Amino acid sequence: MSPPPQAPRPTHSSKPSFATSVDTYLSNDSAWDWKRFSANADVEAQRNPRMSFASIRYLIFTIYRRLFSLVYCANAVAFVIIMVESRQKILAFVNAAAINLLVCGLARHPLVVNAIFVGICSIPQSAPLVLRKRAAEAYHYGGVHSGCGVAAFLWYTGLVALISREYWIDGDSGVISVPVIVLSYVLLVVLVAIIVIAHPTFRTKRHDYFELMHRFSGWLAVALFVALLLVFSNQARHAQGLSLGQYLLELPAFWFVLIIVISIVHPWLLLRRVQVRPEYLSPHAVRLHLDHASTAFGKVIALTKHPLRDWHSFATFPDPDGKSFSCIVSKAGDWTTRCIDQQPTQLWKRGVLMYGFIHVMRVFRRVVVVATGSGIGPCLSFLSEKNRPPLRLIWQTRNPNRTYGSDVLNLVRRLDPDPLLIDTGNSGRVDMVPIVQELVREFDAEAVCVISNPRLTKKVVFELKASGVPAFGPIFDS
């Protein structure tokens, strides 16, 4: 007896529209066909002659590194000018180190960050797409922070070299005293430590330790710089016959440092303990409701259980009542695990709510949003934007209803009435790049927003950009 004929495998042309439902897509395609489709996409990408160029452009010469290099080049030009024309090189190096330290600090201040996002992302949607794509890279502003930080270190290293030469080789001039030498060397050690712990490798593996060490060593560095400036000025003022106050008022570095101190103190003046209403979602996530302020599209809040310990930032989105807002905390470490298990009713907040990466998506007319797991939280921030662009949502997560609850799913459907939900509990993890590419073509989207874990975000954004699709996702320093 001959076996019954097998049904033919579905061809690519028989695939249903990606804009209907991923569940439908998975039910109509076998696992073999899904893997074949992904494999074909990978082969095509590998054969693309632009791939090597894309690797250089999007993985090596990123916007972050370009901003870093721009800051470095500007300082290199200033260095040449000072070495050629300046007669008071020590003072010039002091001022150069101070202004770089100032820009480094301001690049992280919440009010400055908000001004950057509001200013750059105010470009109208009627502007050429090429300009809007450049504006959407605003979240790479961290390149200015790190560039100025390294530049400040280099200027200060040069300053220490000049001070050492004048003290040890040229003899005691009366300006460079023992306290100046001691303070300058101690500060140099602190700056080296700050740069070492800020390396992405240490920052990724020991983020909590990085945050604590970066904050307190930064404060120590500013305090030492202020002390060094005062001691040095007290010695240098005698040559000009000025009082200490008069000398400081005429020294640009003094004003730079004064602004630095104010920028550090300001967010802590807004330190408050706020009431939190926890909503337990699952052993994997908890939703925190807050009503001490209002939120806006793309804003994040920094929370902690103790002001002097590690702070954690979470994307916010409005609650349906319009009077409060929420953030989703998912299990990602000790702090978040305790937050889920203990469900705090009070937490500390500092400063003002700050715009995050996703705010840049407001410059586009049509957007495809891609999220995995708790990355759906930042995506729900679109609900804060009354004039949000038409969008389609692809969300890959495990058991979305059981993990995040029906209320979150209802918010997801408010964002996109027909979202593409990939339940990894049923289908396993799938390669979303082919799905995104198809949906971009079908929806005629101008850009793709990707929010996932750092590794997957980087992978998906790169593959989409390499294929010519404008894609954006948060980076480690955004």
Coordinates of C-alpha atoms in Angstrom, one line a residue:
M1 CA 0.0 0.0 0.0
S2 CA 1.6 3.3 -1.1
P3 CA 1.8 6.1 1.5
P4 CA -0.6 9.0 1.1
P5 CA 0.9 11.9 -0.9
Q6 CA 2.5 14.7 1.2
A7 CA 1.1 18.2 1.1
P8 CA 3.5 20.5 -0.7
R9 CA 5.5 22.8 1.4
P10 CA 4.3 26.4 1.3
T11 CA 6.4 28.7 -0.9
H12 CA 7.4 32.2 -0.1
S13 CA 4.7 33.6 -2.3
S14 CA 2.1 31.7 -0.3
K15 CA 3.0 33.5 2.9
P16 CA 0.2 35.5 4.4
S17 CA 0.7 39.3 4.9
F18 CA 3.0 40.1 7.8
A19 CA 0.6 42.9 8.7
T20 CA -2.0 40.4 9.9
S21 CA -0.7 38.4 12.8
V22 CA 2.5 36.6 13.6
D23 CA 0.4 33.9 15.2
T24 CA -1.3 33.3 11.8
Y25 CA 2.1 33.4 10.1
L26 CA 3.5 30.8 12.4
S27 CA 0.5 28.6 12.1
N28 CA 0.7 28.6 8.3
D29 CA 4.4 28.0 8.1
S30 CA 6.4 25.1 9.3
A31 CA 9.5 25.5 11.4
W32 CA 11.5 24.3 8.5
D33 CA 10.2 27.0 6.2
W34 CA 10.8 29.7 8.8
K35 CA 14.4 28.6 9.2
R36 CA 14.8 28.4 5.4
F37 CA 13.5 31.9 5.0
S38 CA 15.9 33.2 7.7
A39 CA 18.8 31.3 6.2
N40 CA 18.1 32.8 2.8
A41 CA 18.0 36.3 4.2
D42 CA 21.4 35.7 5.9
V43 CA 22.9 34.4 2.6
E44 CA 21.7 37.4 0.8
A45 CA 23.1 39.7 3.4
Q46 CA 26.5 38.0 3.2
R47 CA 26.6 38.3 -0.5
N48 CA 25.7 42.0 -0.4
P49 CA 28.9 43.9 -1.5
R50 CA 27.9 46.8 0.8
M51 CA 28.2 44.7 3.9
S52 CA 31.9 45.4 4.5
F53 CA 31.3 49.1 4.1
A54 CA 28.3 48.9 6.4
S55 CA 30.4 47.3 9.1
I56 CA 32.9 50.1 8.9
R57 CA 30.2 52.8 8.8
Y58 CA 27.8 51.5 11.4
L59 CA 29.9 49.4 13.8
I60 CA 33.3 51.3 13.8
F61 CA 32.6 54.9 12.7
T62 CA 29.4 55.3 14.7
I63 CA 27.9 58.7 15.4
Y64 CA 29.0 58.4 19.0
R65 CA 32.6 57.9 17.9
R66 CA 32.4 60.7 15.3
L67 CA 31.3 63.1 18.0
F68 CA 34.1 61.9 20.3
S69 CA 36.6 62.4 17.4
L70 CA 35.1 65.9 16.7
V71 CA 35.7 66.9 20.3
Y72 CA 39.2 65.5 20.2
C73 CA 40.1 67.3 17.0
A74 CA 38.8 70.6 18.3
N75 CA 41.0 70.2 21.4
A76 CA 43.9 69.3 19.2
V77 CA 43.6 72.6 17.3
A78 CA 43.3 74.4 20.6
F79 CA 46.5 72.6 21.8
V80 CA 48.5 73.8 18.8
I81 CA 47.3 77.4 19.2
I82 CA 48.2 77.4 22.9
M83 CA 51.6 75.9 22.3
V84 CA 52.4 78.4 19.6
E85 CA 50.9 81.6 20.9
S86 CA 50.3 81.4 24.6
R87 CA 52.9 82.8 27.0
Q88 CA 51.2 81.5 30.2
K89 CA 50.8 77.9 29.3
I90 CA 50.0 76.7 32.8
L91 CA 47.0 79.0 33.0
A92 CA 46.0 78.1 29.5
F93 CA 46.1 74.4 30.4
V94 CA 44.1 75.0 33.5
N95 CA 41.4 76.8 31.6
A96 CA 41.3 74.2 28.8
A97 CA 41.0 71.3 31.4
A98 CA 38.2 73.2 33.2
I99 CA 36.1 74.0 30.1
N100 CA 36.3 70.4 29.0
L101 CA 35.3 69.2 32.4
L102 CA 32.4 71.6 32.3
V103 CA 31.1 70.4 29.0
C104 CA 31.6 66.8 30.1
G105 CA 29.4 67.4 33.2
L106 CA 26.7 69.4 31.4
A107 CA 26.3 66.8 28.8
R108 CA 24.9 64.6 31.5
H109 CA 22.7 67.2 33.3
P110 CA 19.0 66.4 32.9
L111 CA 18.1 69.9 31.8
V112 CA 20.8 70.0 29.2
V113 CA 19.8 66.6 27.9
N114 CA 16.2 67.7 27.7
A115 CA 17.2 70.8 25.8
I116 CA 19.3 68.7 23.3
F117 CA 16.3 66.4 22.6
V118 CA 13.8 69.2 22.4
G119 CA 16.0 71.4 20.2
I120 CA 17.1 68.7 17.7
C121 CA 13.9 66.8 17.6
S122 CA 11.8 69.9 16.9
I123 CA 12.7 69.5 13.2
P124 CA 9.3 69.3 11.4
Q125 CA 8.3 66.0 9.7
S126 CA 8.0 68.0 6.5
A127 CA 11.8 68.4 6.4
P128 CA 13.8 66.1 4.1
L129 CA 14.2 62.6 5.4
V130 CA 18.0 62.8 5.3
L131 CA 17.9 65.7 7.8
R132 CA 15.4 63.9 10.0
K133 CA 17.6 60.8 10.1
R134 CA 20.5 62.9 11.3
A135 CA 18.3 64.5 13.9
A136 CA 17.3 61.1 15.1
E137 CA 20.9 60.4 16.1
A138 CA 20.6 62.9 19.0
Y139 CA 20.8 60.1 21.5
H140 CA 24.5 59.7 20.7
Y141 CA 25.2 62.8 22.7
G142 CA 27.2 60.7 25.1
G143 CA 30.1 61.0 22.6
V144 CA 30.5 64.6 23.7
H145 CA 30.5 63.6 27.3
S146 CA 33.2 60.9 26.9
G147 CA 35.2 63.0 24.4
C148 CA 35.3 66.0 26.7
G149 CA 36.1 63.7 29.7
V150 CA 39.1 62.2 27.9
A151 CA 40.2 65.7 26.6
A152 CA 40.0 67.1 30.2
F153 CA 42.2 64.2 31.3
L154 CA 44.8 64.9 28.5
W155 CA 44.8 68.6 29.2
Y156 CA 45.2 67.9 32.9
T157 CA 48.1 65.5 32.2
G158 CA 49.8 68.2 30.3
L159 CA 49.2 70.6 33.1
V160 CA 50.8 68.2 35.6
A161 CA 53.8 67.8 33.3
L162 CA 54.2 71.6 33.1
I163 CA 53.8 72.0 36.9
S164 CA 56.3 69.2 37.5
R165 CA 58.9 70.7 35.2
E166 CA 58.6 74.1 36.8
Y167 CA 58.9 72.6 40.3
W168 CA 61.5 69.8 39.8
I169 CA 63.6 71.2 36.9
D170 CA 63.2 75.0 36.7
G171 CA 63.3 75.4 40.5
D172 CA 60.8 76.7 43.0
S173 CA 59.3 79.8 41.4
G174 CA 57.1 80.6 44.4
V175 CA 54.0 79.7 42.4
I176 CA 54.3 75.9 42.4
S177 CA 54.4 74.8 46.0
V178 CA 54.4 71.4 47.6
P179 CA 50.6 71.4 48.2
V180 CA 50.1 72.1 44.5
I181 CA 52.4 69.2 43.5
V182 CA 50.6 66.8 46.0
L183 CA 47.1 67.8 44.9
S184 CA 48.0 67.6 41.2
Y185 CA 49.4 64.1 41.5
V186 CA 46.5 62.8 43.6
L187 CA 43.9 64.3 41.2
L188 CA 45.8 62.6 38.3
V189 CA 45.4 59.2 39.9
V190 CA 41.7 59.8 40.5
L191 CA 41.2 60.8 36.8
V192 CA 43.0 57.7 35.6
A193 CA 40.7 55.6 37.8
I194 CA 37.6 57.3 36.4
I195 CA 38.6 56.6 32.8
V196 CA 39.5 53.0 33.5
I197 CA 36.2 52.1 35.2
A198 CA 34.3 54.0 32.4
H199 CA 35.5 51.5 29.9
P200 CA 32.5 49.7 28.3
T201 CA 33.8 46.2 29.4
F202 CA 33.9 47.1 33.1
R203 CA 30.8 49.2 32.8
T204 CA 28.8 46.3 31.3
K205 CA 29.9 43.6 33.6
R206 CA 29.9 45.6 36.8
H207 CA 27.3 48.3 36.1
D208 CA 26.3 48.9 39.8
Y209 CA 30.0 49.3 40.9
F210 CA 30.7 51.5 37.9
E211 CA 27.8 53.9 38.8
L212 CA 28.9 54.2 42.4
M213 CA 32.6 54.6 41.6
H214 CA 32.0 57.0 38.7
R215 CA 29.7 59.2 40.8
F216 CA 31.8 59.4 44.0
S217 CA 35.2 59.6 42.2
G218 CA 33.7 62.3 40.0
W219 CA 32.8 64.3 43.0
L220 CA 36.2 63.7 44.5
A221 CA 37.9 64.9 41.3
V222 CA 35.9 68.1 41.3
A223 CA 36.7 68.7 44.9
L224 CA 40.4 68.2 44.3
F225 CA 40.3 70.4 41.3
V226 CA 38.7 73.2 43.3
A227 CA 41.3 72.8 46.1
L228 CA 44.1 72.8 43.5
L229 CA 42.7 75.9 41.8
L230 CA 42.5 77.7 45.2
V231 CA 46.0 76.8 46.3
F232 CA 47.5 77.6 42.9
S233 CA 45.6 80.9 42.7
N234 CA 46.7 81.9 46.2
Q235 CA 50.3 81.5 45.1
A236 CA 50.0 83.0 41.7
R237 CA 48.1 86.1 42.8
H238 CA 51.2 87.6 44.5
A239 CA 53.0 88.1 41.1
Q240 CA 50.2 90.4 40.0
G241 CA 49.6 92.0 43.4
L242 CA 46.0 90.9 43.6
S243 CA 43.9 89.6 46.3
L244 CA 42.7 86.0 46.1
G245 CA 39.2 87.1 45.3
Q246 CA 40.3 89.4 42.5
Y247 CA 42.5 86.8 41.0
L248 CA 39.8 84.2 40.9
L249 CA 37.3 86.6 39.4
E250 CA 39.6 87.2 36.5
L251 CA 40.4 83.4 36.0
P252 CA 38.0 81.7 33.5
A253 CA 38.6 78.3 35.1
F254 CA 37.1 79.6 38.4
W255 CA 33.8 80.3 36.6
F256 CA 33.8 77.0 34.8
V257 CA 34.3 75.1 38.0
L258 CA 31.6 77.2 39.7
I259 CA 29.1 76.1 37.0
I260 CA 30.3 72.5 37.4
V261 CA 29.6 72.6 41.1
I262 CA 26.1 74.1 40.6
S263 CA 25.3 71.5 37.9
I264 CA 26.2 68.7 40.3
V265 CA 24.3 70.1 43.2
H266 CA 21.1 71.0 41.3
P267 CA 19.6 67.5 40.7
W268 CA 20.2 66.7 44.4
L269 CA 18.2 69.7 45.5
L270 CA 15.2 68.0 43.8
L271 CA 15.8 64.7 45.7
R272 CA 12.4 63.5 47.0
R273 CA 10.9 60.3 48.4
V274 CA 7.8 59.6 46.4
Q275 CA 4.8 57.3 46.8
V276 CA 4.7 54.3 44.6
R277 CA 1.8 52.0 43.9
P278 CA 3.2 48.6 42.8
E279 CA 1.2 46.3 40.5
Y280 CA 2.5 42.8 40.6
L281 CA 2.5 41.4 37.1
S282 CA 4.4 38.1 37.4
P283 CA 7.6 36.7 38.9
H284 CA 9.3 38.4 36.0
A285 CA 7.9 41.9 36.2
V286 CA 6.2 44.6 38.3
R287 CA 4.5 47.8 37.2
L288 CA 5.1 50.9 39.3
H289 CA 2.5 53.7 39.3
L290 CA 3.6 57.2 40.3
D291 CA 1.7 60.5 40.4
H292 CA 4.2 63.0 41.8
A293 CA 4.6 64.5 38.3
S294 CA 3.5 64.2 34.8
T295 CA 5.3 62.5 32.0
A296 CA 5.8 63.1 28.3
F297 CA 6.8 61.1 25.2
G298 CA 10.2 59.5 25.7
K299 CA 10.9 60.5 29.3
V300 CA 12.6 58.3 31.8
I301 CA 12.7 58.4 35.6
A302 CA 15.6 57.5 37.9
L303 CA 14.6 55.6 41.0
T304 CA 16.4 54.1 44.0
K305 CA 15.8 52.7 47.4
H306 CA 18.8 54.6 48.9
P307 CA 20.0 58.0 47.5
L308 CA 23.7 57.2 47.8
R309 CA 23.5 53.8 46.2
D310 CA 22.8 52.6 42.7
W311 CA 20.1 54.4 40.7
H312 CA 18.1 52.7 38.0
S313 CA 16.4 54.5 35.1
F314 CA 13.1 53.3 33.6
A315 CA 11.0 54.5 30.7
T316 CA 7.6 56.0 31.6
F317 CA 4.3 55.9 30.0
P318 CA 0.9 57.4 30.9
D319 CA -1.8 55.6 32.8
P320 CA -5.3 55.5 31.3
D321 CA -6.6 57.8 33.9
G322 CA -4.3 60.6 32.7
K323 CA -3.4 61.5 36.3
S324 CA -0.4 59.2 36.9
F325 CA 2.2 57.4 34.9
S326 CA 3.9 54.0 35.1
C327 CA 7.1 52.2 34.4
I328 CA 7.7 48.4 34.0
V329 CA 10.5 46.9 36.1
S330 CA 11.6 43.5 34.8
K331 CA 14.0 41.0 36.4
A332 CA 17.5 42.0 35.3
G333 CA 19.6 41.9 38.5
D334 CA 19.6 42.0 42.2
W335 CA 17.9 45.4 42.5
T336 CA 15.1 44.7 40.1
T337 CA 14.6 41.2 41.6
R338 CA 14.1 42.7 45.0
C339 CA 11.8 45.3 43.6
I340 CA 9.6 42.6 42.1
D341 CA 9.6 40.5 45.3
Q342 CA 9.2 43.3 47.8
Q343 CA 7.1 45.7 45.8
P344 CA 8.1 49.0 47.4
T345 CA 5.6 51.6 48.2
Q346 CA 8.2 54.4 48.5
L347 CA 11.2 55.2 46.4
W348 CA 13.6 58.1 45.9
K349 CA 13.7 60.2 42.7
R350 CA 16.3 62.8 41.8
G351 CA 16.1 65.7 39.4
V352 CA 13.5 66.0 36.7
L353 CA 12.3 63.4 34.3
M354 CA 14.7 63.2 31.4
Y355 CA 14.2 62.5 27.7
G356 CA 15.5 59.1 26.5
F357 CA 16.3 57.5 23.2
I358 CA 12.8 56.9 22.0
H359 CA 11.9 60.6 21.9
V360 CA 13.8 60.9 18.6
M361 CA 11.2 58.8 16.8
R362 CA 8.8 61.7 16.8
V363 CA 10.6 63.2 13.8
F364 CA 9.3 60.4 11.5
R365 CA 6.0 60.1 9.7
R366 CA 5.5 56.3 9.8
V367 CA 7.4 54.0 12.2
V368 CA 7.8 50.3 12.9
V369 CA 8.5 49.6 16.5
V370 CA 10.4 46.4 17.5
A371 CA 10.6 45.3 21.1
T372 CA 11.5 42.2 23.1
G373 CA 10.5 41.4 26.7
S374 CA 10.2 44.5 28.9
G375 CA 11.4 46.7 26.1
I376 CA 7.7 47.2 25.5
G377 CA 7.8 49.7 28.4
P378 CA 9.6 52.4 26.5
C379 CA 7.5 51.7 23.4
L380 CA 4.3 52.5 25.4
S381 CA 5.7 56.0 25.9
F382 CA 4.3 56.7 22.4
L383 CA 0.9 56.9 24.2
S384 CA 2.1 60.2 25.7
E385 CA 2.4 61.8 22.2
K386 CA -1.0 63.0 21.0
N387 CA 0.4 63.6 17.5
R388 CA 2.3 60.3 17.4
P389 CA 3.1 59.0 13.9
P390 CA 1.2 56.0 12.6
L391 CA 3.1 52.9 13.7
R392 CA 3.2 49.1 13.6
L393 CA 4.5 47.1 16.6
I394 CA 6.4 43.8 16.7
W395 CA 6.8 42.4 20.2
Q396 CA 8.6 39.2 20.9
T397 CA 8.3 37.9 24.4
R398 CA 7.4 34.9 26.4
N399 CA 3.8 34.4 27.4
P400 CA 2.9 38.1 27.1
N401 CA -0.5 37.8 28.9
R402 CA 0.8 35.8 31.8
T403 CA 4.0 37.9 32.2
Y404 CA 2.7 41.4 31.7
G405 CA -1.1 41.1 32.2
S406 CA -4.1 42.1 30.3
D407 CA -3.8 45.8 31.2
V408 CA -0.4 46.1 29.5
L409 CA -1.7 44.2 26.5
N410 CA -4.6 46.6 26.3
L411 CA -2.1 49.5 26.2
V412 CA -0.2 47.7 23.5
R413 CA -3.4 47.5 21.4
R414 CA -4.0 51.2 21.9
L415 CA -0.6 51.7 20.4
D416 CA -1.3 49.3 17.5
P417 CA -4.7 47.8 17.1
D418 CA -3.2 44.8 15.3
P419 CA 0.3 44.2 16.9
L420 CA 2.5 41.4 15.8
L421 CA 3.0 39.3 18.9
I422 CA 5.6 36.5 18.9
D423 CA 5.1 34.3 21.9
T424 CA 8.5 32.7 22.4
G425 CA 6.9 30.2 24.7
N426 CA 5.2 28.6 21.7
S427 CA 7.4 29.5 18.7
G428 CA 10.8 29.9 20.4
R429 CA 13.0 32.9 19.5
V430 CA 12.8 33.9 15.8
D431 CA 14.9 36.1 13.6
M432 CA 12.9 39.3 13.5
V433 CA 14.9 41.0 10.8
P434 CA 13.1 39.5 7.8
I435 CA 9.8 40.2 9.4
V436 CA 10.8 43.8 10.0
Q437 CA 12.0 44.3 6.5
E438 CA 8.8 42.9 5.1
L439 CA 6.6 45.1 7.4
V440 CA 8.7 48.2 6.5
R441 CA 8.0 47.6 2.8
E442 CA 4.3 46.9 3.4
F443 CA 3.7 49.8 5.9
D444 CA 5.9 52.2 3.9
A445 CA 7.7 53.1 7.2
E446 CA 10.4 55.8 7.3
A447 CA 12.3 54.3 10.2
V448 CA 12.5 51.4 12.7
C449 CA 12.8 51.7 16.4
V450 CA 14.4 48.7 18.2
I451 CA 14.3 48.2 21.9
S452 CA 15.8 45.0 23.3
N453 CA 18.8 43.8 25.2
P454 CA 22.0 45.5 24.1
R455 CA 23.4 42.6 22.0
L456 CA 20.2 42.0 20.1
T457 CA 19.5 45.7 19.6
K458 CA 22.9 46.2 18.1
K459 CA 22.5 43.2 15.9
V460 CA 19.1 44.1 14.5
V461 CA 19.9 47.8 14.0
F462 CA 23.0 46.9 12.2
E463 CA 21.4 44.3 9.9
L464 CA 18.6 46.7 9.1
K465 CA 20.9 49.6 8.4
A466 CA 23.1 47.4 6.2
S467 CA 20.1 46.5 4.1
G468 CA 19.2 50.2 3.7
V469 CA 16.5 50.5 6.3
P470 CA 16.8 53.5 8.7
A471 CA 16.9 51.8 12.1
F472 CA 17.6 53.3 15.6
G473 CA 18.1 51.7 19.0
P474 CA 19.6 52.8 22.4
I475 CA 23.3 52.4 22.9
F476 CA 25.2 51.7 26.1
D477 CA 25.7 55.4 26.7
S478 CA 22.3 56.8 25.8

